[in-house]
Amino acid sequence: MNIQAQSLQHATPPESFTSPPLTPPPTEEKATSSASRIIKQIIKEIGDRQQGRSSTDVPWAGYTLDPEGYQVLLDQLQSDDSLWGFLQDKLRYDYFPSANQFVLRMPTIVHERFIAQIVEEIQVQLKSVTGESAQFANKIGSYGSASITFPDQDYGKHDPDAQFHHSDAPYPGVVFEVSYAQKRKDLARLADDYILGSDSDIGVVIGLDIEYRGSKKATLSVWRPNVITNDVGEKELVAEQVVTNQVFRHSNGDPGKSGLQLRLRDFTTAALAEGRLRDPIDISAATLCTFLEHAEERASFIKRQSSVVSSAKPWTRKRRREATPPEGLRRMDEKRFRTDENKVEDQATKDDSSYKTGSTSGVESS
């Protein structure tokens, strides 16, 4: 009896057979749950930005998201016309399938003003090209941050900081990316996607790194396409970094020795350039420094102004203009008005005719 009692004391409780021990969820479930959280986080951030607020002021905010999750994100955003329209019209974002990374861009004032001045300078130089190259230069324009996508989706989607596009070419010839701490590590990956994704039609990718903490140092890097032979004798297209962290502004603010050096033929494909178009499009280090200083001064001015208490205003309220119907509705209203007007005129004519007929009868009867 004692043996039986002891064996019962050590027996497995009945509920253990009906309630198996808890096990961690499968890896796939964990991944799905994680992706869902990230998708919700991204959508919330986009919504916050639409409302004029944001949980982050990071200019290059990255989120880990695989291609399947990225497609789910796009599907959910497209189901909301307001959010989707805001994302397409007002925000800039990138997706790197090779790194499972989604990025929301939020350029700073320094960033935007600096690149704007560079674009303006290049446009001036393009307009000054003369001779046989002038007609070619006239077909090159700034396409801003228009999205760049590729037939091979492995190279993702990107919204560059600036780009110059020849009207006869399928892709921009020159792409600019302004970099800072968070974005610096992704510059080479961006260059890969641009050059490889376009089959080398994007011939120059320029990275301008303007944020070195505690220093005025600023550098530029350049990537160009190159064809190499791999270990098994195959030809491979690569994005080769031909300029690496070239200093155009030293830590004390002085300009470096070399600036940005391009040729007119860089702005289109090799087939369109045909080996000609050697006209220089250069921006010296001193000019780049001036542009960056102006951008920094502008940002500093705006920051100071935002902290200044506004002076008293001579008004007590503000009134928006009265809402007016869309042009299409106005035209419809005008057409309807003319139709109604014609009806009134027709009716008046009939009434007048009836009156005249009646009057004549009366006169004759008399």
XYZ file of C-alpha atoms in Angstrom:
366
model
C 0.000 0.000 0.000
C 2.800 2.338 0.839
C 4.422 1.595 -2.512
C 1.146 2.360 -4.332
C 0.718 5.562 -2.366
C 4.239 6.607 -3.244
C 3.690 5.814 -6.926
C 0.455 7.847 -6.971
C 2.222 10.795 -5.366
C 4.764 10.786 -8.188
C 2.291 10.118 -10.993
C 1.755 12.732 -13.715
C -1.356 14.834 -12.949
C -4.299 14.116 -15.273
C -4.431 17.708 -16.588
C -0.920 17.292 -17.988
C -2.306 14.917 -20.619
C -5.012 17.349 -21.747
C -2.960 20.575 -21.453
C 0.407 20.074 -23.128
C 3.208 22.406 -22.052
C 3.291 25.787 -23.788
C 5.660 26.014 -26.745
C 6.950 29.137 -28.423
C 5.148 30.106 -31.644
C 6.732 28.986 -34.904
C 9.341 31.290 -36.418
C 6.993 32.186 -39.298
C 4.315 33.381 -36.850
C 6.866 35.508 -35.020
C 8.014 37.044 -38.300
C 4.433 37.771 -39.374
C 3.648 39.380 -36.024
C 6.796 41.492 -36.206
C 6.026 42.611 -39.767
C 2.476 43.567 -38.750
C 3.789 45.750 -35.933
C 6.266 47.452 -38.256
C 3.585 48.037 -40.902
C 1.303 49.619 -38.294
C 4.206 51.742 -37.080
C 4.969 52.983 -40.608
C 1.314 53.755 -41.354
C 1.005 55.637 -38.060
C 4.126 57.655 -38.863
C 2.771 58.562 -42.302
C -0.549 59.567 -40.740
C 1.236 61.669 -38.123
C 3.223 63.457 -40.812
C 0.014 64.120 -42.709
C -1.331 65.812 -39.570
C 1.805 67.916 -39.229
C 3.453 65.951 -36.462
C 5.990 63.150 -36.308
C 7.409 60.805 -33.714
C 10.880 61.286 -35.199
C 12.889 64.020 -36.860
C 15.432 61.569 -38.265
C 15.965 62.469 -41.949
C 16.572 58.820 -42.909
C 14.252 56.564 -40.884
C 14.710 52.873 -41.695
C 12.341 49.980 -40.941
C 13.057 46.263 -41.395
C 10.477 44.894 -43.823
C 10.737 41.971 -46.245
C 9.286 42.212 -49.794
C 6.074 40.446 -48.781
C 5.582 42.865 -45.903
C 6.363 45.786 -48.209
C 3.597 44.689 -50.572
C 1.173 44.375 -47.649
C 2.141 47.900 -46.587
C 1.456 49.275 -50.078
C -1.877 47.434 -50.260
C -3.010 48.871 -46.927
C -1.916 52.385 -47.867
C -3.653 52.176 -51.253
C -6.897 51.267 -49.499
C -6.839 54.725 -47.878
C -7.019 57.360 -50.636
C -5.991 60.162 -48.307
C -2.886 58.442 -46.937
C -1.876 57.045 -50.323
C -2.215 60.440 -51.973
C -0.171 62.060 -49.217
C 2.551 59.415 -49.508
C 2.805 59.805 -53.286
C 2.551 63.593 -53.433
C 4.251 64.813 -50.277
C 6.567 62.138 -48.884
C 9.693 60.501 -50.204
C 10.514 56.894 -49.465
C 12.799 54.081 -50.579
C 12.658 50.329 -50.520
C 15.734 48.070 -50.614
C 14.649 44.446 -51.288
C 18.268 43.311 -50.984
C 18.386 44.541 -47.392
C 14.705 44.137 -46.407
C 14.642 47.841 -45.607
C 11.927 50.481 -46.002
C 13.037 54.087 -45.531
C 11.051 57.269 -44.956
C 12.996 60.361 -45.919
C 12.612 63.682 -44.104
C 15.168 66.084 -45.616
C 16.416 68.917 -43.443
C 16.458 72.593 -44.445
C 20.246 72.419 -44.844
C 19.903 69.370 -47.044
C 17.179 70.866 -49.270
C 18.776 74.288 -49.681
C 22.223 72.832 -50.377
C 21.060 70.503 -53.139
C 18.804 73.204 -54.621
C 21.801 75.495 -55.124
C 23.794 72.704 -56.767
C 20.923 72.008 -59.160
C 20.625 75.716 -60.001
C 24.355 75.954 -60.722
C 24.329 72.918 -63.009
C 21.313 74.289 -64.870
C 23.147 77.584 -65.437
C 26.169 75.743 -66.804
C 24.030 73.564 -69.077
C 22.394 76.673 -70.539
C 25.807 78.195 -71.186
C 26.979 75.271 -73.348
C 27.603 76.453 -76.909
C 28.525 74.977 -80.275
C 27.545 71.487 -81.379
C 26.815 70.406 -77.802
C 24.210 73.099 -77.156
C 21.326 71.176 -78.721
C 22.173 68.136 -76.602
C 22.462 70.216 -73.414
C 19.060 71.787 -74.052
C 17.471 68.351 -73.713
C 18.807 67.836 -70.184
C 16.579 68.842 -67.311
C 16.271 68.517 -63.551
C 13.693 65.916 -62.537
C 13.911 66.662 -58.819
C 13.011 63.736 -56.579
C 10.811 61.874 -59.058
C 10.658 58.188 -58.113
C 12.989 55.773 -59.896
C 11.917 52.159 -60.327
C 13.343 49.298 -62.364
C 12.022 46.343 -64.393
C 13.828 44.019 -61.985
C 12.090 44.595 -58.658
C 15.160 43.327 -56.797
C 16.534 46.872 -57.128
C 13.619 48.461 -55.338
C 12.241 51.967 -55.565
C 14.059 55.193 -54.744
C 13.347 58.926 -54.509
C 16.732 60.629 -55.052
C 17.614 64.068 -53.753
C 18.249 65.317 -57.294
C 18.615 63.920 -60.790
C 19.344 65.132 -64.307
C 17.587 63.415 -67.163
C 18.084 63.662 -70.931
C 14.704 63.650 -72.664
C 15.726 60.802 -74.996
C 17.099 58.541 -72.240
C 15.138 55.992 -70.181
C 16.848 56.959 -66.906
C 18.617 59.989 -65.466
C 22.315 60.111 -66.277
C 23.344 61.736 -62.985
C 21.807 61.152 -59.547
C 22.590 63.082 -56.348
C 22.173 61.873 -52.777
C 22.863 64.129 -49.797
C 24.054 62.078 -46.865
C 24.261 62.296 -43.086
C 24.989 59.896 -40.268
C 21.950 57.606 -40.679
C 22.166 57.477 -44.470
C 25.941 57.202 -44.870
C 26.025 53.415 -44.620
C 23.356 53.071 -47.327
C 25.035 55.213 -49.995
C 26.908 52.316 -51.595
C 23.713 50.233 -51.620
C 21.879 53.114 -53.302
C 24.619 53.359 -55.927
C 24.309 49.611 -56.573
C 20.552 49.834 -57.074
C 20.750 52.872 -59.351
C 23.553 51.599 -61.585
C 22.741 47.879 -61.677
C 18.968 48.367 -61.772
C 19.248 50.681 -64.785
C 21.767 48.428 -66.578
C 24.306 51.275 -66.291
C 22.011 53.866 -67.928
C 22.429 55.788 -64.678
C 26.094 56.543 -65.192
C 27.027 58.699 -62.201
C 25.849 58.576 -58.586
C 27.150 61.391 -56.394
C 27.012 61.226 -52.610
C 27.477 64.467 -50.676
C 28.130 63.804 -46.994
C 27.512 67.017 -45.066
C 27.096 65.847 -41.487
C 30.146 65.019 -39.402
C 29.263 65.546 -35.760
C 31.231 68.348 -34.118
C 32.983 69.249 -37.364
C 32.424 71.326 -40.491
C 33.935 68.589 -42.601
C 32.039 67.686 -45.769
C 32.955 65.124 -48.411
C 31.812 63.798 -51.751
C 31.914 60.304 -53.229
C 31.232 59.176 -56.790
C 30.158 55.809 -58.223
C 30.261 54.844 -61.894
C 29.460 51.616 -63.755
C 32.298 49.263 -64.592
C 32.507 45.811 -66.163
C 34.855 43.350 -64.486
C 35.737 39.706 -65.070
C 34.886 37.396 -62.183
C 36.770 34.296 -61.034
C 35.087 32.051 -63.605
C 35.740 34.376 -66.518
C 32.275 35.964 -66.713
C 31.726 39.662 -67.315
C 29.964 41.410 -64.449
C 28.504 44.903 -64.171
C 29.415 46.600 -60.890
C 28.993 50.025 -59.316
C 32.573 51.130 -58.764
C 33.391 53.871 -56.282
C 35.820 56.063 -58.217
C 35.928 58.905 -55.663
C 35.885 58.069 -51.960
C 35.158 60.677 -49.275
C 36.929 63.497 -51.095
C 36.982 66.478 -48.733
C 35.454 69.613 -50.206
C 35.228 71.365 -46.830
C 37.725 70.774 -44.051
C 36.792 70.530 -40.394
C 37.758 74.198 -39.880
C 35.454 75.323 -42.696
C 38.130 75.915 -45.343
C 37.473 74.562 -48.852
C 39.306 71.484 -50.076
C 41.355 71.210 -53.238
C 38.833 69.502 -55.507
C 35.130 69.852 -56.067
C 32.649 68.140 -58.364
C 33.893 67.379 -61.864
C 31.569 66.085 -64.573
C 31.346 66.080 -68.354
C 28.302 66.745 -70.488
C 28.295 63.133 -71.673
C 27.755 61.990 -68.059
C 24.183 63.269 -68.265
C 22.944 60.560 -70.616
C 23.627 57.023 -71.787
C 26.811 56.046 -73.595
C 24.777 55.275 -76.728
C 23.351 58.804 -76.898
C 26.649 60.493 -76.038
C 28.589 58.514 -78.663
C 31.896 59.311 -76.996
C 31.575 63.042 -77.655
C 30.265 65.817 -75.403
C 33.365 66.491 -73.344
C 32.173 69.925 -72.208
C 32.977 70.336 -68.487
C 30.268 70.755 -65.857
C 32.279 71.563 -62.738
C 31.549 72.997 -59.305
C 34.638 73.974 -57.336
C 35.170 73.072 -53.694
C 34.973 76.775 -52.817
C 31.571 77.063 -54.493
C 30.311 73.924 -52.757
C 31.475 75.409 -49.447
C 29.611 78.632 -50.182
C 26.444 76.715 -51.022
C 26.684 74.694 -47.819
C 27.349 77.785 -45.699
C 24.328 79.543 -47.206
C 22.185 76.490 -46.472
C 23.406 76.337 -42.867
C 22.833 80.063 -42.388
C 19.321 79.749 -43.755
C 18.519 76.868 -41.416
C 19.941 78.808 -38.471
C 17.882 81.876 -39.404
C 14.661 79.869 -39.611
C 15.413 78.240 -36.257
C 15.977 81.653 -34.657
C 12.808 83.052 -36.171
C 10.721 80.161 -34.871
C 11.852 80.932 -31.329
C 11.109 84.664 -31.545
C 7.825 85.818 -30.020
C 5.690 87.264 -32.799
C 4.870 90.955 -32.593
C 1.280 92.094 -32.147
C -0.814 91.771 -35.294
C -3.345 94.417 -36.426
C -6.067 91.786 -36.811
C -8.067 89.721 -34.365
C -9.269 86.956 -36.659
C -8.408 85.322 -39.965
C -10.912 84.455 -42.675
C -10.394 81.965 -45.455
C -11.846 82.698 -48.870
C -15.313 81.310 -49.454
C -15.363 77.857 -50.936
C -16.095 77.824 -54.656
C -17.325 74.826 -56.623
C -14.896 73.040 -58.919
C -14.554 74.382 -62.446
C -16.509 71.456 -63.843
C -19.467 72.196 -61.576
C -19.365 75.887 -62.488
C -19.548 75.000 -66.182
C -22.475 72.664 -65.510
C -24.251 75.398 -63.537
C -23.669 77.886 -66.357
C -25.059 75.438 -68.907
C -28.065 74.746 -66.669
C -28.606 78.485 -66.227
C -28.518 79.059 -69.989
C -30.990 76.200 -70.498
C -33.341 77.644 -67.883
C -32.923 81.087 -69.419
C -33.865 79.738 -72.855
C -36.915 78.041 -71.386
C -38.034 81.310 -69.826
C -37.539 83.138 -73.117
C -39.481 80.477 -75.023
C -42.301 80.634 -72.521
C -42.326 84.420 -72.676
C -42.531 84.267 -76.465
C -45.442 81.834 -76.288
C -47.238 83.982 -73.741
C -46.638 87.079 -75.802
C -47.897 85.310 -78.918
C -51.025 84.170 -77.108
C -51.615 87.668 -75.851
C -51.290 89.171 -79.317
C -53.635 86.559 -80.813
C -56.214 87.159 -78.122
C -56.006 90.927 -78.557
C -56.538 90.676 -82.311
C -59.642 88.529 -81.850
C -61.053 91.047 -79.470
C -60.539 93.924 -81.874
C -62.062 92.044 -84.754
C -65.103 91.069 -82.705
C -65.674 94.605 -81.797
